[in-house]
Amino acid sequence: MAALSTRVLGLTLILVSVWCEDLDGDVLSGGWLPATVDDSMKYYSNLCNIPKIRSTDMTKEVFEKDFKTKPFILTFANGAKDWVETEHWTLESLTTVYHDWVLGAGKSLDIVYNGGKGDTNRTFSEFVEEMRNREVPADDFTYLFDRNFYFNSSLPETINVPDFLFKEGDPILFIGSSGTGASWHKHMPAWNGVVFGQKRWFIYPIHRAPPGGLYSFTPTAWLDYIYPKLQSADKPLECVQNAGEIVYVPESYYHSVLNIGETIAISIQTKEVTTKTEAEFYSAMDAHYLATTTENEDTMAVEYDRADKVYTDLHFLYPYNTDIMAHLSEIACERGDAVRCERILDHILTIDPWAINSLKLRSRIFYDRKNFSLSERDITTALSMHPKSKTLLRERANFLWNVRKSESKRAYQKVLSVLDPNTKEAEEIQDLLKITDFGPEMEQRLTTDSTMRDVDLKDEL
């Protein structure tokens, strides 16, 4: 009852804030729309176990001694006005000055896949229009995530953050509506300041990768499907960052961020790693990338060995980090060592039963062995944990196409139900459904090499 009362109080404060914004026009919101009542109910939380520290209490000496390796939220007596000239960050001001500037944007998982950059471009005005006229589920909202705009604009002249926060580095401008955000990732040290809006943060330290794994759940899907199932000891650090507050995220800390209301923020990351652990991570990722892109077999073997060794060393340092183990499983599978790959995947799933990408990879191993019952079990289990995952729905449809084709029609229809109908993938599936005979008389069809594959719809058509 007390928890419910606390939540109601928090939501009441949000609604009072929205009401005040209406009274003052756009003064408090800068012209950016606050969260609706429904979005506030869904995404807001009063829980905050990340330290909030007043800017007057944080000096460079205190930061270096006590907080450089810890996440915290910096608060200011006068909000954003203490570190940014907010009048230059209003919707009206930005639209007037930068309406035709082209910026990068993308969806939460795509941004992380793309190395922390928006993978599509649109002008500032086009993005705002798209954000205001959204007609798709929250997971499909586009999030402005641009690394070039800030230093090319005049906005750096409007910011004066405390001296202990770095002013040079890799800047990112964020603009998004409720439900947008960044899925789980980590990087070098960074600070993130919200000018208008709110962000809900979820953070895990290096020794514990987020349940469900990386590259698997959007922020809203993780909040819907994984977060409610976690025991208290397994839940992340979390807090809602309000307008005018700055979040500091140390190197190697996994984090996911969810916007509440239309939110505009600026972040700067250092360009160089500061710890040996993160340097080793990048070294292993570079070696793995070289191994998968070179055509020289000797180079491939050397780089695979290098990546495997570094990840193995990291695994001994952080034995419960399933992200490290996931990299090791990928290397083993890519090198054809299915036995080792399966053993690692089993270990991952013992620690993290919601690791859907590990379930998907193990399903493929079973498929290659023609153990279709176990293959289907794993992909079905993964789907039960993320029933709206486009990737998993497509994986199951492909499985049925190859094993029980007569049952795949409904599976492909399910894929269509979660796809944007205007995408090329949706059009190809629609064409496939129109011309294919899915009758029970169709013989079971297996691929020639007996491996799970993405059905090449062009070939089928």
Tab-separated table of C-alpha atoms in Angstrom:
chain	number	residue	atom	x	y	z
A	1	MET	CA	0.000	0.000	0.000
A	2	ALA	CA	2.893	2.330	0.852
A	3	ALA	CA	4.582	1.563	-2.471
A	4	LEU	CA	1.354	2.346	-4.326
A	5	SER	CA	0.972	5.624	-2.436
A	6	THR	CA	4.540	6.579	-3.302
A	7	ARG	CA	3.963	5.858	-6.976
A	8	VAL	CA	0.723	7.832	-7.021
A	9	LEU	CA	2.513	10.755	-5.345
A	10	GLY	CA	5.263	10.636	-7.977
A	11	LEU	CA	2.766	10.607	-10.836
A	12	THR	CA	0.847	13.441	-9.195
A	13	LEU	CA	4.022	15.506	-9.202
A	14	ILE	CA	4.492	14.771	-12.897
A	15	LEU	CA	0.944	15.892	-13.675
A	16	VAL	CA	1.403	19.040	-11.595
A	17	SER	CA	4.566	19.736	-13.596
A	18	VAL	CA	2.674	19.272	-16.862
A	19	TRP	CA	-0.108	21.568	-15.581
A	20	CYS	CA	2.461	24.234	-14.669
A	21	GLU	CA	3.984	23.959	-18.144
A	22	ASP	CA	0.550	24.578	-19.624
A	23	LEU	CA	0.114	27.644	-17.423
A	24	ASP	CA	3.486	29.071	-18.413
A	25	GLY	CA	3.185	28.221	-22.081
A	26	ASP	CA	6.420	26.614	-23.261
A	27	VAL	CA	8.668	28.149	-20.608
A	28	LEU	CA	9.329	24.953	-18.663
A	29	SER	CA	9.177	22.484	-21.552
A	30	GLY	CA	10.916	24.534	-24.228
A	31	GLY	CA	8.152	23.612	-26.645
A	32	TRP	CA	8.897	19.882	-26.244
A	33	LEU	CA	5.802	17.863	-25.327
A	34	PRO	CA	5.719	16.323	-21.831
A	35	ALA	CA	4.758	12.690	-21.337
A	36	THR	CA	1.102	11.751	-21.569
A	37	VAL	CA	-0.552	10.313	-18.488
A	38	ASP	CA	-0.428	6.835	-20.059
A	39	ASP	CA	3.285	7.131	-20.853
A	40	SER	CA	4.038	8.425	-17.364
A	41	MET	CA	2.167	5.499	-15.809
A	42	LYS	CA	4.105	3.062	-17.974
A	43	TYR	CA	7.642	4.427	-17.857
A	44	TYR	CA	8.046	6.560	-14.740
A	45	SER	CA	9.358	5.202	-11.431
A	46	ASN	CA	10.068	6.788	-8.056
A	47	LEU	CA	12.844	4.283	-7.377
A	48	CYS	CA	16.270	5.897	-7.452
A	49	ASN	CA	19.323	4.034	-6.150
A	50	ILE	CA	21.870	6.055	-8.123
A	51	PRO	CA	23.383	8.777	-5.917
A	52	LYS	CA	22.141	12.309	-6.606
A	53	ILE	CA	24.749	14.904	-5.691
A	54	ARG	CA	24.381	18.680	-5.604
A	55	SER	CA	26.763	20.436	-7.975
A	56	THR	CA	27.959	22.639	-5.116
A	57	ASP	CA	29.126	19.522	-3.244
A	58	MET	CA	31.145	18.072	-6.146
A	59	THR	CA	34.653	19.341	-6.778
A	60	LYS	CA	37.286	17.997	-9.137
A	61	GLU	CA	39.154	16.555	-6.154
A	62	VAL	CA	36.054	14.791	-4.812
A	63	PHE	CA	35.208	13.490	-8.299
A	64	GLU	CA	38.703	12.074	-8.894
A	65	LYS	CA	38.912	10.519	-5.440
A	66	ASP	CA	35.410	9.126	-4.868
A	67	PHE	CA	33.241	9.192	-8.002
A	68	LYS	CA	35.307	8.724	-11.163
A	69	THR	CA	34.470	5.018	-11.223
A	70	LYS	CA	30.896	5.287	-9.921
A	71	PRO	CA	27.687	6.370	-11.636
A	72	PHE	CA	25.976	9.425	-10.152
A	73	ILE	CA	23.487	12.178	-11.017
A	74	LEU	CA	24.486	15.796	-10.653
A	75	THR	CA	21.723	18.212	-9.640
A	76	PHE	CA	21.691	22.004	-9.887
A	77	ALA	CA	19.882	24.590	-7.793
A	78	ASN	CA	18.460	26.322	-10.874
A	79	GLY	CA	18.187	23.241	-13.050
A	80	ALA	CA	19.540	23.338	-16.593
A	81	LYS	CA	19.970	27.117	-16.474
A	82	ASP	CA	23.028	26.577	-14.242
A	83	TRP	CA	24.963	24.888	-17.044
A	84	VAL	CA	23.224	25.623	-20.363
A	85	GLU	CA	21.540	28.583	-22.025
A	86	THR	CA	18.229	26.787	-22.404
A	87	GLU	CA	16.681	29.363	-24.726
A	88	HIS	CA	18.923	28.032	-27.510
A	89	TRP	CA	17.619	24.479	-26.997
A	90	THR	CA	13.902	25.143	-27.336
A	91	LEU	CA	12.018	23.574	-30.206
A	92	GLU	CA	11.365	26.988	-31.728
A	93	SER	CA	15.000	28.090	-31.567
A	94	LEU	CA	16.422	24.858	-32.981
A	95	THR	CA	13.826	24.718	-35.751
A	96	THR	CA	14.524	28.316	-36.734
A	97	VAL	CA	18.289	27.872	-36.939
A	98	TYR	CA	18.731	24.226	-37.952
A	99	HIS	CA	15.487	23.216	-39.693
A	100	ASP	CA	17.283	21.997	-42.847
A	101	TRP	CA	20.346	20.452	-41.169
A	102	VAL	CA	20.641	16.709	-41.780
A	103	LEU	CA	21.058	14.517	-38.689
A	104	GLY	CA	21.387	10.814	-37.950
A	105	ALA	CA	18.553	8.849	-36.365
A	106	GLY	CA	17.518	5.245	-35.846
A	107	LYS	CA	15.741	2.699	-33.676
A	108	SER	CA	17.126	1.647	-30.311
A	109	LEU	CA	18.633	-1.699	-31.320
A	110	ASP	CA	19.823	-0.453	-34.710
A	111	ILE	CA	21.689	2.440	-33.076
A	112	VAL	CA	23.646	0.041	-30.860
A	113	TYR	CA	24.275	-2.367	-33.769
A	114	ASN	CA	25.602	0.614	-35.717
A	115	GLY	CA	28.214	1.490	-33.115
A	116	GLY	CA	26.221	4.227	-31.421
A	117	LYS	CA	25.123	6.165	-34.477
A	118	GLY	CA	21.834	6.782	-36.193
A	119	ASP	CA	21.752	4.684	-39.369
A	120	THR	CA	19.272	6.852	-41.305
A	121	ASN	CA	19.303	10.550	-42.108
A	122	ARG	CA	16.632	13.227	-42.144
A	123	THR	CA	16.484	16.981	-41.661
A	124	PHE	CA	15.736	18.378	-38.234
A	125	SER	CA	12.259	19.485	-39.341
A	126	GLU	CA	11.523	16.097	-40.912
A	127	PHE	CA	12.485	14.350	-37.670
A	128	VAL	CA	10.256	16.583	-35.532
A	129	GLU	CA	7.332	16.031	-37.898
A	130	GLU	CA	7.880	12.272	-37.775
A	131	MET	CA	8.152	12.328	-33.980
A	132	ARG	CA	4.898	14.255	-33.655
A	133	ASN	CA	2.993	11.990	-36.076
A	134	ARG	CA	4.024	8.571	-34.822
A	135	GLU	CA	1.709	5.750	-35.818
A	136	VAL	CA	3.824	2.738	-34.866
A	137	PRO	CA	4.540	0.855	-31.598
A	138	ALA	CA	7.077	2.438	-29.235
A	139	ASP	CA	9.773	-0.078	-30.239
A	140	ASP	CA	9.627	1.318	-33.789
A	141	PHE	CA	9.880	5.003	-32.874
A	142	THR	CA	12.849	6.761	-34.413
A	143	TYR	CA	15.379	8.309	-32.015
A	144	LEU	CA	17.632	11.183	-33.092
A	145	PHE	CA	21.143	10.054	-32.168
A	146	ASP	CA	23.737	12.192	-33.929
A	147	ARG	CA	27.500	12.507	-33.366
A	148	ASN	CA	28.278	15.285	-35.875
A	149	PHE	CA	25.685	18.011	-35.318
A	150	TYR	CA	26.790	19.423	-31.952
A	151	PHE	CA	30.336	20.613	-32.713
A	152	ASN	CA	29.271	21.824	-36.169
A	153	SER	CA	26.580	23.994	-34.586
A	154	SER	CA	26.853	26.990	-32.294
A	155	LEU	CA	25.451	25.034	-29.322
A	156	PRO	CA	28.826	24.369	-27.625
A	157	GLU	CA	28.938	28.112	-26.919
A	158	THR	CA	25.754	27.731	-24.850
A	159	ILE	CA	27.086	25.090	-22.460
A	160	ASN	CA	29.260	25.518	-19.382
A	161	VAL	CA	29.362	22.262	-17.402
A	162	PRO	CA	31.409	21.934	-14.184
A	163	ASP	CA	35.188	21.753	-14.637
A	164	PHE	CA	35.506	18.103	-13.619
A	165	LEU	CA	33.331	17.044	-16.592
A	166	PHE	CA	35.206	16.811	-19.889
A	167	LYS	CA	34.200	19.292	-22.586
A	168	GLU	CA	36.119	17.702	-25.457
A	169	GLY	CA	35.426	14.231	-26.801
A	170	ASP	CA	32.767	12.490	-28.810
A	171	PRO	CA	29.490	14.470	-28.589
A	172	ILE	CA	26.029	13.013	-29.123
A	173	LEU	CA	22.802	14.950	-29.523
A	174	PHE	CA	19.697	13.030	-28.443
A	175	ILE	CA	16.084	13.873	-29.201
A	176	GLY	CA	13.255	11.393	-28.750
A	177	SER	CA	9.697	10.897	-27.578
A	178	SER	CA	8.353	8.589	-24.858
A	179	GLY	CA	9.443	5.004	-25.421
A	180	THR	CA	12.544	5.822	-27.445
A	181	GLY	CA	16.004	5.323	-26.063
A	182	ALA	CA	19.154	3.235	-26.309
A	183	SER	CA	19.229	-0.508	-25.664
A	184	TRP	CA	21.932	-2.063	-23.471
A	185	HIS	CA	25.515	-1.080	-24.302
A	186	LYS	CA	28.703	0.234	-22.700
A	187	HIS	CA	31.585	2.496	-23.696
A	188	MET	CA	34.194	4.938	-22.432
A	189	PRO	CA	33.344	7.430	-19.627
A	190	ALA	CA	30.508	9.803	-20.531
A	191	TRP	CA	28.218	12.433	-19.096
A	192	ASN	CA	24.669	12.977	-20.302
A	193	GLY	CA	22.772	16.176	-19.594
A	194	VAL	CA	19.024	16.542	-20.117
A	195	VAL	CA	17.995	20.061	-21.134
A	196	PHE	CA	14.259	19.350	-21.451
A	197	GLY	CA	12.363	16.125	-20.676
A	198	GLN	CA	13.219	13.054	-18.596
A	199	LYS	CA	15.219	9.848	-18.993
A	200	ARG	CA	14.931	6.637	-17.004
A	201	TRP	CA	18.314	4.992	-16.564
A	202	PHE	CA	19.166	1.332	-15.923
A	203	ILE	CA	22.801	0.516	-15.087
A	204	TYR	CA	24.848	-2.626	-14.340
A	205	PRO	CA	28.563	-2.760	-13.367
A	206	ILE	CA	31.093	-4.663	-15.477
A	207	HIS	CA	30.933	-7.879	-13.463
A	208	ARG	CA	27.252	-8.352	-14.316
A	209	ALA	CA	25.930	-8.053	-17.860
A	210	PRO	CA	22.216	-7.148	-18.117
A	211	PRO	CA	19.747	-10.072	-17.932
A	212	GLY	CA	18.489	-10.860	-21.421
A	213	GLY	CA	21.821	-9.902	-22.941
A	214	LEU	CA	22.867	-7.211	-25.374
A	215	TYR	CA	21.404	-6.645	-28.863
A	216	SER	CA	18.195	-8.426	-27.930
A	217	PHE	CA	15.618	-6.192	-26.175
A	218	THR	CA	14.619	-2.610	-26.855
A	219	PRO	CA	14.327	-0.507	-23.672
A	220	THR	CA	10.523	-0.824	-23.646
A	221	ALA	CA	10.623	-4.581	-24.344
A	222	TRP	CA	13.178	-5.106	-21.557
A	223	LEU	CA	11.002	-3.120	-19.163
A	224	ASP	CA	7.928	-5.151	-20.190
A	225	TYR	CA	9.344	-8.670	-20.357
A	226	ILE	CA	12.509	-8.918	-18.223
A	227	TYR	CA	12.427	-6.291	-15.494
A	228	PRO	CA	9.252	-7.609	-13.766
A	229	LYS	CA	10.760	-11.101	-13.517
A	230	LEU	CA	13.969	-10.054	-11.760
A	231	GLN	CA	14.578	-10.647	-8.097
A	232	SER	CA	15.608	-7.576	-6.116
A	233	ALA	CA	19.254	-8.666	-6.039
A	234	ASP	CA	19.303	-8.986	-9.822
A	235	LYS	CA	17.750	-5.626	-10.655
A	236	PRO	CA	19.899	-2.795	-11.995
A	237	LEU	CA	20.778	0.528	-10.519
A	238	GLU	CA	18.108	2.884	-11.790
A	239	CYS	CA	16.758	6.398	-11.546
A	240	VAL	CA	14.740	8.945	-13.497
A	241	GLN	CA	16.911	11.846	-14.640
A	242	ASN	CA	14.979	15.095	-14.670
A	243	ALA	CA	15.478	18.151	-16.842
A	244	GLY	CA	18.594	20.033	-15.787
A	245	GLU	CA	20.326	17.004	-14.262
A	246	ILE	CA	23.530	15.412	-15.581
A	247	VAL	CA	24.214	11.682	-15.356
A	248	TYR	CA	27.802	10.468	-15.220
A	249	VAL	CA	28.415	6.906	-16.462
A	250	PRO	CA	31.871	5.405	-15.794
A	251	GLU	CA	33.711	3.304	-18.338
A	252	SER	CA	32.517	-0.297	-18.851
A	253	TYR	CA	29.171	0.177	-17.080
A	254	TYR	CA	26.318	-1.359	-19.071
A	255	HIS	CA	23.371	0.984	-19.405
A	256	SER	CA	20.031	1.366	-21.128
A	257	VAL	CA	18.051	4.594	-21.334
A	258	LEU	CA	14.328	5.249	-21.843
A	259	ASN	CA	12.887	8.672	-22.637
A	260	ILE	CA	9.772	9.936	-20.843
A	261	GLY	CA	8.102	12.664	-22.848
A	262	GLU	CA	9.893	14.487	-25.646
A	263	THR	CA	13.451	14.742	-24.397
A	264	ILE	CA	16.478	16.632	-25.692
A	265	ALA	CA	19.892	15.927	-24.210
A	266	ILE	CA	23.593	16.245	-24.941
A	267	SER	CA	26.338	13.789	-24.046
A	268	ILE	CA	30.101	13.792	-24.383
A	269	GLN	CA	32.150	10.595	-24.232
A	270	THR	CA	35.914	10.442	-23.966
A	271	LYS	CA	37.572	9.134	-27.129
A	272	GLU	CA	40.203	7.081	-25.345
A	273	VAL	CA	39.755	4.124	-23.016
A	274	THR	CA	40.832	4.737	-19.438
A	275	THR	CA	40.964	1.198	-17.996
A	276	LYS	CA	42.795	-1.951	-18.954
A	277	THR	CA	39.546	-3.928	-18.936
A	278	GLU	CA	37.878	-1.789	-21.588
A	279	ALA	CA	41.089	-1.690	-23.634
A	280	GLU	CA	41.060	-5.490	-23.643
A	281	PHE	CA	37.397	-5.522	-24.715
A	282	TYR	CA	38.141	-3.293	-27.690
A	283	SER	CA	41.228	-5.327	-28.566
A	284	ALA	CA	39.159	-8.528	-28.614
A	285	MET	CA	36.378	-6.934	-30.673
A	286	ASP	CA	38.904	-5.629	-33.203
A	287	ALA	CA	40.506	-9.077	-33.528
A	288	HIS	CA	37.108	-10.736	-33.940
A	289	TYR	CA	36.147	-8.225	-36.628
A	290	LEU	CA	39.395	-8.846	-38.521
A	291	ALA	CA	38.868	-12.603	-38.307
A	292	THR	CA	35.415	-12.340	-39.861
A	293	THR	CA	36.387	-9.923	-42.628
A	294	THR	CA	39.769	-11.166	-43.869
A	295	GLU	CA	40.071	-13.558	-46.800
A	296	ASN	CA	43.479	-14.781	-45.676
A	297	GLU	CA	43.046	-18.048	-43.772
A	298	ASP	CA	46.285	-17.643	-41.783
A	299	THR	CA	45.290	-14.137	-40.679
A	300	MET	CA	41.827	-15.415	-39.833
A	301	ALA	CA	43.246	-18.129	-37.561
A	302	VAL	CA	45.618	-15.699	-35.829
A	303	GLU	CA	42.898	-13.117	-35.166
A	304	TYR	CA	40.397	-15.711	-33.951
A	305	ASP	CA	43.036	-17.050	-31.555
A	306	ARG	CA	43.813	-13.531	-30.334
A	307	ALA	CA	40.154	-12.673	-29.751
A	308	ASP	CA	39.501	-15.992	-28.031
A	309	LYS	CA	42.467	-15.551	-25.682
A	310	VAL	CA	41.538	-12.012	-24.651
A	311	TYR	CA	37.888	-12.910	-24.037
A	312	THR	CA	38.981	-15.989	-22.080
A	313	ASP	CA	41.243	-13.835	-19.890
A	314	LEU	CA	38.356	-11.433	-19.322
A	315	HIS	CA	36.094	-14.344	-18.447
A	316	PHE	CA	38.459	-15.345	-15.639
A	317	LEU	CA	38.294	-11.781	-14.318
A	318	TYR	CA	34.486	-11.575	-14.607
A	319	PRO	CA	33.172	-15.166	-14.508
A	320	TYR	CA	29.494	-14.131	-14.339
A	321	ASN	CA	29.603	-11.656	-17.220
A	322	THR	CA	27.457	-13.342	-19.875
A	323	ASP	CA	28.368	-10.705	-22.479
A	324	ILE	CA	31.959	-11.982	-22.464
A	325	MET	CA	30.731	-15.575	-22.687
A	326	ALA	CA	28.452	-14.660	-25.607
A	327	HIS	CA	31.471	-13.435	-27.569
A	328	LEU	CA	33.296	-16.685	-26.813
A	329	SER	CA	30.310	-18.746	-27.983
A	330	GLU	CA	30.127	-16.795	-31.257
A	331	ILE	CA	33.815	-17.410	-31.934
A	332	ALA	CA	33.468	-21.121	-31.199
A	333	CYS	CA	30.464	-21.480	-33.504
A	334	GLU	CA	32.058	-19.460	-36.293
A	335	ARG	CA	35.122	-21.726	-36.144
A	336	GLY	CA	32.946	-24.815	-36.386
A	337	ASP	CA	33.447	-26.003	-32.809
A	338	ALA	CA	29.774	-26.694	-32.068
A	339	VAL	CA	30.560	-28.754	-28.970
A	340	ARG	CA	32.436	-25.912	-27.273
A	341	CYS	CA	29.873	-23.385	-28.472
A	342	GLU	CA	27.015	-25.396	-26.989
A	343	ARG	CA	28.864	-25.832	-23.695
A	344	ILE	CA	29.359	-22.072	-23.381
A	345	LEU	CA	25.736	-21.397	-24.308
A	346	ASP	CA	24.572	-23.866	-21.668
A	347	HIS	CA	26.634	-21.975	-19.100
A	348	ILE	CA	25.221	-18.615	-20.203
A	349	LEU	CA	21.657	-19.886	-19.915
A	350	THR	CA	22.342	-21.273	-16.443
A	351	ILE	CA	23.300	-17.771	-15.316
A	352	ASP	CA	20.827	-15.871	-17.492
A	353	PRO	CA	17.763	-17.887	-18.580
A	354	TRP	CA	16.469	-14.827	-20.512
A	355	ALA	CA	19.473	-14.732	-22.884
A	356	ILE	CA	17.351	-15.069	-26.021
A	357	ASN	CA	20.239	-14.694	-28.468
A	358	SER	CA	21.973	-17.633	-26.788
A	359	LEU	CA	18.772	-19.663	-27.078
A	360	LYS	CA	18.575	-18.762	-30.764
A	361	LEU	CA	22.180	-19.792	-31.410
A	362	ARG	CA	21.769	-23.074	-29.524
A	363	SER	CA	18.592	-23.723	-31.525
A	364	ARG	CA	20.659	-23.513	-34.694
A	365	ILE	CA	23.202	-25.965	-33.315
A	366	PHE	CA	20.426	-28.484	-32.622
A	367	TYR	CA	18.993	-27.824	-36.082
A	368	ASP	CA	22.343	-28.622	-37.726
A	369	ARG	CA	22.295	-31.957	-35.880
A	370	LYS	CA	18.747	-32.539	-37.171
A	371	ASN	CA	17.518	-32.564	-33.593
A	372	PHE	CA	14.464	-30.564	-34.586
A	373	SER	CA	12.552	-31.046	-31.343
A	374	LEU	CA	15.284	-29.393	-29.248
A	375	SER	CA	15.805	-26.738	-31.897
A	376	GLU	CA	12.133	-25.846	-31.832
A	377	ARG	CA	12.077	-25.959	-28.023
A	378	ASP	CA	14.787	-23.303	-27.754
A	379	ILE	CA	13.344	-20.934	-30.329
A	380	THR	CA	9.868	-21.322	-28.784
A	381	THR	CA	11.297	-20.648	-25.316
A	382	ALA	CA	13.021	-17.516	-26.592
A	383	LEU	CA	9.768	-16.319	-28.160
A	384	SER	CA	7.902	-16.848	-24.904
A	385	MET	CA	10.321	-14.344	-23.344
A	386	HIS	CA	10.004	-11.799	-26.148
A	387	PRO	CA	6.802	-12.592	-28.085
A	388	LYS	CA	7.043	-9.498	-30.305
A	389	SER	CA	10.663	-9.939	-31.364
A	390	LYS	CA	10.818	-9.590	-35.150
A	391	THR	CA	14.063	-11.568	-35.249
A	392	LEU	CA	12.694	-14.491	-33.243
A	393	LEU	CA	9.379	-14.576	-35.097
A	394	ARG	CA	11.272	-14.702	-38.377
A	395	GLU	CA	13.577	-17.402	-37.000
A	396	ARG	CA	10.632	-19.615	-36.070
A	397	ALA	CA	8.937	-19.006	-39.419
A	398	ASN	CA	12.141	-20.018	-41.219
A	399	PHE	CA	12.394	-23.120	-39.032
A	400	LEU	CA	8.861	-24.186	-39.928
A	401	TRP	CA	9.442	-23.435	-43.624
A	402	ASN	CA	12.368	-25.859	-43.569
A	403	VAL	CA	10.835	-28.556	-41.357
A	404	ARG	CA	7.031	-28.356	-41.435
A	405	LYS	CA	6.232	-26.046	-44.314
A	406	SER	CA	2.481	-26.461	-43.981
A	407	GLU	CA	2.665	-24.726	-40.585
A	408	SER	CA	4.841	-21.814	-41.692
A	409	LYS	CA	2.067	-19.720	-43.250
A	410	ARG	CA	0.653	-18.653	-39.892
A	411	ALA	CA	4.184	-18.032	-38.610
A	412	TYR	CA	4.952	-15.670	-41.508
A	413	GLN	CA	1.628	-13.920	-40.927
A	414	LYS	CA	2.743	-13.355	-37.332
A	415	VAL	CA	5.987	-11.820	-38.613
A	416	LEU	CA	3.952	-9.476	-40.784
A	417	SER	CA	1.904	-8.360	-37.784
A	418	VAL	CA	4.991	-6.791	-36.159
A	419	LEU	CA	6.629	-5.375	-39.298
A	420	ASP	CA	6.177	-1.958	-40.794
A	421	PRO	CA	4.085	-2.815	-43.896
A	422	ASN	CA	6.106	-0.346	-45.957
A	423	THR	CA	9.418	-2.183	-45.534
A	424	LYS	CA	10.984	-4.358	-48.200
A	425	GLU	CA	10.938	-7.374	-45.865
A	426	ALA	CA	7.189	-7.028	-45.324
A	427	GLU	CA	6.542	-6.722	-49.065
A	428	GLU	CA	8.568	-9.874	-49.797
A	429	ILE	CA	6.715	-11.883	-47.149
A	430	GLN	CA	3.378	-10.661	-48.497
A	431	ASP	CA	4.369	-11.818	-51.986
A	432	LEU	CA	5.519	-15.170	-50.594
A	433	LEU	CA	2.199	-15.722	-48.856
A	434	LYS	CA	0.300	-14.966	-52.067
A	435	ILE	CA	2.026	-17.484	-54.327
A	436	THR	CA	3.189	-20.314	-52.075
A	437	ASP	CA	1.270	-23.567	-51.611
A	438	PHE	CA	1.338	-24.237	-47.878
A	439	GLY	CA	-0.933	-27.276	-48.124
A	440	PRO	CA	-0.345	-30.378	-45.995
A	441	GLU	CA	0.593	-32.357	-49.093
A	442	MET	CA	3.835	-30.420	-49.350
A	443	GLU	CA	6.784	-32.616	-48.453
A	444	GLN	CA	9.041	-31.628	-45.617
A	445	ARG	CA	11.748	-29.415	-46.926
A	446	LEU	CA	15.268	-29.235	-45.555
A	447	THR	CA	18.032	-27.010	-46.859
A	448	THR	CA	20.731	-28.762	-48.843
A	449	ASP	CA	23.422	-28.230	-46.237
A	450	SER	CA	21.056	-29.058	-43.374
A	451	THR	CA	21.667	-25.712	-41.654
A	452	MET	CA	19.258	-23.150	-40.343
A	453	ARG	CA	19.160	-20.229	-42.747
A	454	ASP	CA	17.192	-17.104	-43.427
A	455	VAL	CA	14.908	-18.006	-46.312
A	456	ASP	CA	16.005	-16.070	-49.389
A	457	LEU	CA	12.629	-14.838	-50.470
A	458	LYS	CA	13.947	-13.745	-53.859
A	459	ASP	CA	14.942	-17.334	-54.566
A	460	GLU	CA	11.533	-18.585	-53.499
A	461	LEU	CA	9.764	-16.072	-55.711
